[in-house]
PDB file of N, CA and C in Angstrom:
ATOM      1  N   MET A  28     -11.966 -13.982   5.361  1.00 67.00           N
ATOM      2  CA  MET A  28     -10.990 -13.329   4.523  1.00 67.00           C
ATOM      3  C   MET A  28     -11.348 -11.857   4.378  1.00 67.00           C
ATOM      4  N   GLY A  29     -10.356 -11.023   4.579  1.00 93.00           N
ATOM      5  CA  GLY A  29     -10.563  -9.598   4.435  1.00 93.00           C
ATOM      6  C   GLY A  29      -9.274  -8.931   4.026  1.00 93.00           C
ATOM      7  N   LEU A  30      -9.370  -7.654   3.849  1.00 95.00           N
ATOM      8  CA  LEU A  30      -8.196  -6.870   3.491  1.00 95.00           C
ATOM      9  C   LEU A  30      -7.503  -6.360   4.741  1.00 95.00           C
ATOM     10  N   MET A  31      -6.190  -6.284   4.675  1.00 96.00           N
ATOM     11  CA  MET A  31      -5.426  -5.696   5.775  1.00 96.00           C
ATOM     12  C   MET A  31      -4.501  -4.637   5.197  1.00 96.00           C
ATOM     13  N   LYS A  32      -4.422  -3.508   5.919  1.00 95.00           N
ATOM     14  CA  LYS A  32      -3.570  -2.406   5.477  1.00 95.00           C
ATOM     15  C   LYS A  32      -2.125  -2.734   5.804  1.00 95.00           C
ATOM     16  N   VAL A  33      -1.257  -2.620   4.789  1.00 96.00           N
ATOM     17  CA  VAL A  33       0.162  -2.889   4.995  1.00 96.00           C
ATOM     18  C   VAL A  33       1.010  -1.631   4.829  1.00 96.00           C
ATOM     19  N   PHE A  34       0.395  -0.554   4.309  1.00 95.00           N
ATOM     20  CA  PHE A  34       1.154   0.680   4.125  1.00 95.00           C
ATOM     21  C   PHE A  34       0.210   1.866   4.111  1.00 95.00           C
ATOM     22  N   SER A  35       0.677   2.973   4.674  1.00 92.00           N
ATOM     23  CA  SER A  35      -0.017   4.246   4.604  1.00 92.00           C
ATOM     24  C   SER A  35       1.055   5.315   4.507  1.00 92.00           C
ATOM     25  N   GLY A  36       1.008   6.101   3.462  1.00 90.00           N
ATOM     26  CA  GLY A  36       2.027   7.131   3.294  1.00 90.00           C
ATOM     27  C   GLY A  36       1.883   7.862   1.988  1.00 90.00           C
ATOM     28  N   SER A  37       3.005   8.315   1.453  1.00 88.00           N
ATOM     29  CA  SER A  37       2.988   9.092   0.218  1.00 88.00           C
ATOM     30  C   SER A  37       2.678   8.196  -0.976  1.00 88.00           C
ATOM     31  N   GLU A  38       2.220   8.821  -2.038  1.00 88.00           N
ATOM     32  CA  GLU A  38       1.855   8.065  -3.242  1.00 88.00           C
ATOM     33  C   GLU A  38       3.071   7.389  -3.868  1.00 88.00           C
ATOM     34  N   VAL A  39       4.210   8.062  -3.841  1.00 92.00           N
ATOM     35  CA  VAL A  39       5.431   7.500  -4.431  1.00 92.00           C
ATOM     36  C   VAL A  39       5.836   6.215  -3.708  1.00 92.00           C
ATOM     37  N   LEU A  40       5.838   6.246  -2.380  1.00 94.00           N
ATOM     38  CA  LEU A  40       6.204   5.048  -1.618  1.00 94.00           C
ATOM     39  C   LEU A  40       5.141   3.961  -1.742  1.00 94.00           C
ATOM     40  N   ALA A  41       3.883   4.355  -1.825  1.00 95.00           N
ATOM     41  CA  ALA A  41       2.807   3.375  -1.986  1.00 95.00           C
ATOM     42  C   ALA A  41       2.964   2.610  -3.292  1.00 95.00           C
ATOM     43  N   ILE A  42       3.303   3.327  -4.353  1.00 95.00           N
ATOM     44  CA  ILE A  42       3.513   2.676  -5.647  1.00 95.00           C
ATOM     45  C   ILE A  42       4.710   1.731  -5.573  1.00 95.00           C
ATOM     46  N   ALA A  43       5.761   2.144  -4.871  1.00 97.00           N
ATOM     47  CA  ALA A  43       6.961   1.313  -4.753  1.00 97.00           C
ATOM     48  C   ALA A  43       6.667   0.007  -4.031  1.00 97.00           C
ATOM     49  N   ILE A  44       5.965   0.066  -2.905  1.00 97.00           N
ATOM     50  CA  ILE A  44       5.677  -1.177  -2.175  1.00 97.00           C
ATOM     51  C   ILE A  44       4.656  -2.017  -2.940  1.00 97.00           C
ATOM     52  N   GLN A  45       3.724  -1.367  -3.618  1.00 97.00           N
ATOM     53  CA  GLN A  45       2.736  -2.089  -4.408  1.00 97.00           C
ATOM     54  C   GLN A  45       3.428  -2.889  -5.519  1.00 97.00           C
ATOM     55  N   GLU A  46       4.383  -2.285  -6.190  1.00 97.00           N
ATOM     56  CA  GLU A  46       5.112  -2.975  -7.252  1.00 97.00           C
ATOM     57  C   GLU A  46       5.909  -4.159  -6.708  1.00 97.00           C
ATOM     58  N   ARG A  47       6.539  -3.974  -5.560  1.00 97.00           N
ATOM     59  CA  ARG A  47       7.322  -5.069  -4.961  1.00 97.00           C
ATOM     60  C   ARG A  47       6.424  -6.235  -4.556  1.00 97.00           C
ATOM     61  N   LEU A  48       5.281  -5.916  -3.972  1.00 98.00           N
ATOM     62  CA  LEU A  48       4.358  -6.969  -3.559  1.00 98.00           C
ATOM     63  C   LEU A  48       3.808  -7.725  -4.762  1.00 98.00           C
ATOM     64  N   GLU A  49       3.427  -7.008  -5.798  1.00 97.00           N
ATOM     65  CA  GLU A  49       2.877  -7.664  -6.982  1.00 97.00           C
ATOM     66  C   GLU A  49       3.931  -8.491  -7.705  1.00 97.00           C
ATOM     67  N   LYS A  50       5.185  -8.059  -7.665  1.00 97.00           N
ATOM     68  CA  LYS A  50       6.279  -8.845  -8.245  1.00 97.00           C
ATOM     69  C   LYS A  50       6.458 -10.165  -7.492  1.00 97.00           C
ATOM     70  N   ALA A  51       6.152 -10.145  -6.175  1.00 96.00           N
ATOM     71  CA  ALA A  51       6.248 -11.353  -5.354  1.00 96.00           C
ATOM     72  C   ALA A  51       4.987 -12.215  -5.450  1.00 96.00           C
ATOM     73  N   GLY A  52       4.026 -11.797  -6.271  1.00 97.00           N
ATOM     74  CA  GLY A  52       2.819 -12.594  -6.469  1.00 97.00           C
ATOM     75  C   GLY A  52       1.692 -12.288  -5.506  1.00 97.00           C
ATOM     76  N   VAL A  53       1.737 -11.135  -4.852  1.00 97.00           N
ATOM     77  CA  VAL A  53       0.704 -10.737  -3.900  1.00 97.00           C
ATOM     78  C   VAL A  53      -0.146  -9.644  -4.537  1.00 97.00           C
ATOM     79  N   GLU A  54      -1.443  -9.891  -4.663  1.00 96.00           N
ATOM     80  CA  GLU A  54      -2.335  -8.877  -5.221  1.00 96.00           C
ATOM     81  C   GLU A  54      -2.547  -7.770  -4.197  1.00 96.00           C
ATOM     82  N   THR A  55      -2.620  -6.538  -4.690  1.00 97.00           N
ATOM     83  CA  THR A  55      -2.779  -5.377  -3.810  1.00 97.00           C
ATOM     84  C   THR A  55      -3.976  -4.536  -4.236  1.00 97.00           C
ATOM     85  N   VAL A  56      -4.430  -3.739  -3.285  1.00 96.00           N
ATOM     86  CA  VAL A  56      -5.468  -2.742  -3.545  1.00 96.00           C
ATOM     87  C   VAL A  56      -4.940  -1.426  -3.001  1.00 96.00           C
ATOM     88  N   LYS A  57      -4.959  -0.385  -3.855  1.00 93.00           N
ATOM     89  CA  LYS A  57      -4.476   0.934  -3.424  1.00 93.00           C
ATOM     90  C   LYS A  57      -5.675   1.855  -3.253  1.00 93.00           C
ATOM     91  N   LYS A  58      -5.748   2.494  -2.101  1.00 91.00           N
ATOM     92  CA  LYS A  58      -6.801   3.472  -1.824  1.00 91.00           C
ATOM     93  C   LYS A  58      -6.141   4.838  -1.782  1.00 91.00           C
ATOM     94  N   ASP A  59      -6.534   5.692  -2.714  1.00 85.00           N
ATOM     95  CA  ASP A  59      -5.923   7.012  -2.849  1.00 85.00           C
ATOM     96  C   ASP A  59      -6.861   8.071  -2.282  1.00 85.00           C
ATOM     97  N   ASN A  60      -6.679   8.410  -1.013  1.00 76.00           N
ATOM     98  CA  ASN A  60      -7.516   9.412  -0.363  1.00 76.00           C
ATOM     99  C   ASN A  60      -7.227  10.822  -0.864  1.00 76.00           C
ATOM    100  N   ILE A  61      -6.036  11.042  -1.429  1.00 66.00           N
ATOM    101  CA  ILE A  61      -5.696  12.353  -1.981  1.00 66.00           C
ATOM    102  C   ILE A  61      -6.608  12.640  -3.166  1.00 66.00           C
ATOM    103  N   GLN A  62      -6.695  11.677  -4.075  1.00 63.00           N
ATOM    104  CA  GLN A  62      -7.526  11.855  -5.259  1.00 63.00           C
ATOM    105  C   GLN A  62      -9.000  11.949  -4.872  1.00 63.00           C
ATOM    106  N   SER A  63      -9.436  11.160  -3.908  1.00 56.00           N
ATOM    107  CA  SER A  63     -10.821  11.207  -3.456  1.00 56.00           C
ATOM    108  C   SER A  63     -11.152  12.576  -2.869  1.00 56.00           C
ATOM    109  N   ALA A  64     -10.247  13.128  -2.087  1.00 56.00           N
ATOM    110  CA  ALA A  64     -10.472  14.448  -1.488  1.00 56.00           C
ATOM    111  C   ALA A  64     -10.515  15.525  -2.562  1.00 56.00           C
ATOM    112  N   ARG A  65      -9.638  15.408  -3.529  1.00 58.00           N
ATOM    113  CA  ARG A  65      -9.588  16.383  -4.617  1.00 58.00           C
ATOM    114  C   ARG A  65     -10.898  16.363  -5.411  1.00 58.00           C
ATOM    115  N   LEU A  66     -11.402  15.187  -5.704  1.00 59.00           N
ATOM    116  CA  LEU A  66     -12.656  15.079  -6.454  1.00 59.00           C
ATOM    117  C   LEU A  66     -13.835  15.592  -5.640  1.00 59.00           C
ATOM    118  N   GLY A  67     -13.741  15.477  -4.319  1.00 58.00           N
ATOM    119  CA  GLY A  67     -14.803  15.967  -3.445  1.00 58.00           C
ATOM    120  C   GLY A  67     -14.707  17.452  -3.148  1.00 58.00           C
ATOM    121  N   GLY A  68     -13.637  18.099  -3.621  1.00 60.00           N
ATOM    122  CA  GLY A  68     -13.475  19.529  -3.405  1.00 60.00           C
ATOM    123  C   GLY A  68     -12.764  19.884  -2.121  1.00 60.00           C
ATOM    124  N   PHE A  69     -12.093  18.916  -1.513  1.00 61.00           N
ATOM    125  CA  PHE A  69     -11.367  19.151  -0.265  1.00 61.00           C
ATOM    126  C   PHE A  69      -9.877  19.002  -0.509  1.00 61.00           C
ATOM    127  N   GLY A  70      -9.086  19.558   0.374  1.00 59.00           N
ATOM    128  CA  GLY A  70      -7.648  19.368   0.305  1.00 59.00           C
ATOM    129  C   GLY A  70      -7.282  18.009   0.871  1.00 59.00           C
ATOM    130  N   GLY A  71      -6.092  17.552   0.562  1.00 56.00           N
ATOM    131  CA  GLY A  71      -5.638  16.270   1.079  1.00 56.00           C
ATOM    132  C   GLY A  71      -4.260  16.400   1.679  1.00 56.00           C
ATOM    133  N   THR A  72      -3.803  15.339   2.316  1.00 56.00           N
ATOM    134  CA  THR A  72      -2.456  15.334   2.870  1.00 56.00           C
ATOM    135  C   THR A  72      -1.585  14.410   2.051  1.00 56.00           C
ATOM    136  N   ASP A  73      -0.283  14.512   2.211  1.00 57.00           N
ATOM    137  CA  ASP A  73       0.643  13.652   1.479  1.00 57.00           C
ATOM    138  C   ASP A  73       0.626  12.217   1.975  1.00 57.00           C
ATOM    139  N   LEU A  74       0.103  11.985   3.163  1.00 58.00           N
ATOM    140  CA  LEU A  74       0.122  10.651   3.745  1.00 58.00           C
ATOM    141  C   LEU A  74      -1.247   9.991   3.663  1.00 58.00           C
ATOM    142  N   ALA A  75      -1.875  10.126   2.526  1.00 80.00           N
ATOM    143  CA  ALA A  75      -3.241   9.652   2.424  1.00 80.00           C
ATOM    144  C   ALA A  75      -3.413   8.520   1.415  1.00 80.00           C
ATOM    145  N   VAL A  76      -2.345   7.811   1.063  1.00 90.00           N
ATOM    146  CA  VAL A  76      -2.455   6.688   0.155  1.00 90.00           C
ATOM    147  C   VAL A  76      -2.189   5.419   0.963  1.00 90.00           C
ATOM    148  N   GLU A  77      -3.095   4.462   0.835  1.00 93.00           N
ATOM    149  CA  GLU A  77      -2.992   3.222   1.597  1.00 93.00           C
ATOM    150  C   GLU A  77      -2.917   2.033   0.647  1.00 93.00           C
ATOM    151  N   VAL A  78      -2.161   1.009   1.050  1.00 96.00           N
ATOM    152  CA  VAL A  78      -2.050  -0.226   0.274  1.00 96.00           C
ATOM    153  C   VAL A  78      -2.556  -1.361   1.147  1.00 96.00           C
ATOM    154  N   PHE A  79      -3.433  -2.174   0.566  1.00 97.00           N
ATOM    155  CA  PHE A  79      -4.039  -3.305   1.264  1.00 97.00           C
ATOM    156  C   PHE A  79      -3.706  -4.601   0.537  1.00 97.00           C
ATOM    157  N   ILE A  80      -3.665  -5.705   1.307  1.00 97.00           N
ATOM    158  CA  ILE A  80      -3.533  -7.045   0.735  1.00 97.00           C
ATOM    159  C   ILE A  80      -4.579  -7.937   1.397  1.00 97.00           C
ATOM    160  N   GLN A  81      -4.795  -9.100   0.820  1.00 97.00           N
ATOM    161  CA  GLN A  81      -5.670 -10.084   1.452  1.00 97.00           C
ATOM    162  C   GLN A  81      -4.962 -10.640   2.692  1.00 97.00           C
ATOM    163  N   GLU A  82      -5.712 -10.839   3.757  1.00 96.00           N
ATOM    164  CA  GLU A  82      -5.134 -11.383   4.990  1.00 96.00           C
ATOM    165  C   GLU A  82      -4.448 -12.716   4.736  1.00 96.00           C
ATOM    166  N   THR A  83      -4.991 -13.509   3.824  1.00 95.00           N
ATOM    167  CA  THR A  83      -4.428 -14.832   3.545  1.00 95.00           C
ATOM    168  C   THR A  83      -3.065 -14.756   2.859  1.00 95.00           C
ATOM    169  N   ASP A  84      -2.716 -13.603   2.290  1.00 96.00           N
ATOM    170  CA  ASP A  84      -1.420 -13.427   1.621  1.00 96.00           C
ATOM    171  C   ASP A  84      -0.345 -12.860   2.540  1.00 96.00           C
ATOM    172  N   PHE A  85      -0.672 -12.621   3.803  1.00 95.00           N
ATOM    173  CA  PHE A  85       0.286 -11.956   4.688  1.00 95.00           C
ATOM    174  C   PHE A  85       1.577 -12.743   4.846  1.00 95.00           C
ATOM    175  N   ALA A  86       1.500 -14.043   4.959  1.00 94.00           N
ATOM    176  CA  ALA A  86       2.721 -14.843   5.134  1.00 94.00           C
ATOM    177  C   ALA A  86       3.659 -14.667   3.950  1.00 94.00           C
ATOM    178  N   LYS A  87       3.110 -14.614   2.751  1.00 94.00           N
ATOM    179  CA  LYS A  87       3.908 -14.433   1.549  1.00 94.00           C
ATOM    180  C   LYS A  87       4.442 -13.001   1.451  1.00 94.00           C
ATOM    181  N   ALA A  88       3.673 -12.033   1.931  1.00 96.00           N
ATOM    182  CA  ALA A  88       4.025 -10.621   1.785  1.00 96.00           C
ATOM    183  C   ALA A  88       4.917 -10.091   2.895  1.00 96.00           C
ATOM    184  N   ASN A  89       4.949 -10.754   4.030  1.00 96.00           N
ATOM    185  CA  ASN A  89       5.643 -10.226   5.206  1.00 96.00           C
ATOM    186  C   ASN A  89       7.118  -9.913   4.934  1.00 96.00           C
ATOM    187  N   ALA A  90       7.832 -10.819   4.278  1.00 96.00           N
ATOM    188  CA  ALA A  90       9.259 -10.580   4.008  1.00 96.00           C
ATOM    189  C   ALA A  90       9.451  -9.365   3.101  1.00 96.00           C
ATOM    190  N   VAL A  91       8.580  -9.206   2.111  1.00 97.00           N
ATOM    191  CA  VAL A  91       8.665  -8.060   1.196  1.00 97.00           C
ATOM    192  C   VAL A  91       8.410  -6.768   1.951  1.00 97.00           C
ATOM    193  N   ILE A  92       7.412  -6.775   2.823  1.00 96.00           N
ATOM    194  CA  ILE A  92       7.057  -5.583   3.602  1.00 96.00           C
ATOM    195  C   ILE A  92       8.201  -5.189   4.530  1.00 96.00           C
ATOM    196  N   GLU A  93       8.770  -6.168   5.219  1.00 96.00           N
ATOM    197  CA  GLU A  93       9.879  -5.869   6.142  1.00 96.00           C
ATOM    198  C   GLU A  93      11.104  -5.341   5.393  1.00 96.00           C
ATOM    199  N   GLU A  94      11.414  -5.937   4.249  1.00 96.00           N
ATOM    200  CA  GLU A  94      12.556  -5.468   3.455  1.00 96.00           C
ATOM    201  C   GLU A  94      12.318  -4.028   2.991  1.00 96.00           C
ATOM    202  N   PHE A  95      11.088  -3.735   2.598  1.00 96.00           N
ATOM    203  CA  PHE A  95      10.754  -2.368   2.158  1.00 96.00           C
ATOM    204  C   PHE A  95      10.912  -1.389   3.299  1.00 96.00           C
ATOM    205  N   ARG A  96      10.426  -1.736   4.468  1.00 95.00           N
ATOM    206  CA  ARG A  96      10.523  -0.826   5.632  1.00 95.00           C
ATOM    207  C   ARG A  96      11.972  -0.589   6.033  1.00 95.00           C
ATOM    208  N   MET A  97      12.796  -1.611   5.932  1.00 96.00           N
ATOM    209  CA  MET A  97      14.205  -1.455   6.306  1.00 96.00           C
ATOM    210  C   MET A  97      14.954  -0.577   5.291  1.00 96.00           C
ATOM    211  N   SER A  98      14.452  -0.522   4.062  1.00 94.00           N
ATOM    212  CA  SER A  98      15.135   0.268   3.036  1.00 94.00           C
ATOM    213  C   SER A  98      14.791   1.750   3.107  1.00 94.00           C
ATOM    214  N   LEU A  99      13.804   2.111   3.926  1.00 88.00           N
ATOM    215  CA  LEU A  99      13.410   3.518   4.021  1.00 88.00           C
ATOM    216  C   LEU A  99      14.369   4.331   4.842  1.00 88.00           C
TER     217      LEU A  99
END
């Protein structure tokens, strides 16, 4: 069992997919590279927020992820 990345992009979109996944009962982990870079004294990019789920939850999350991608 491990984490798999299901999204990488802006913070606004990361929060949106994270909320949809959690509403469907899938726990998520958000890695914010923008904030990490800022704390380290470096600049960041807008596409530096990643959302991860457990590999075992992929079957449950797949429909939510596809619906989110189609809505973009």
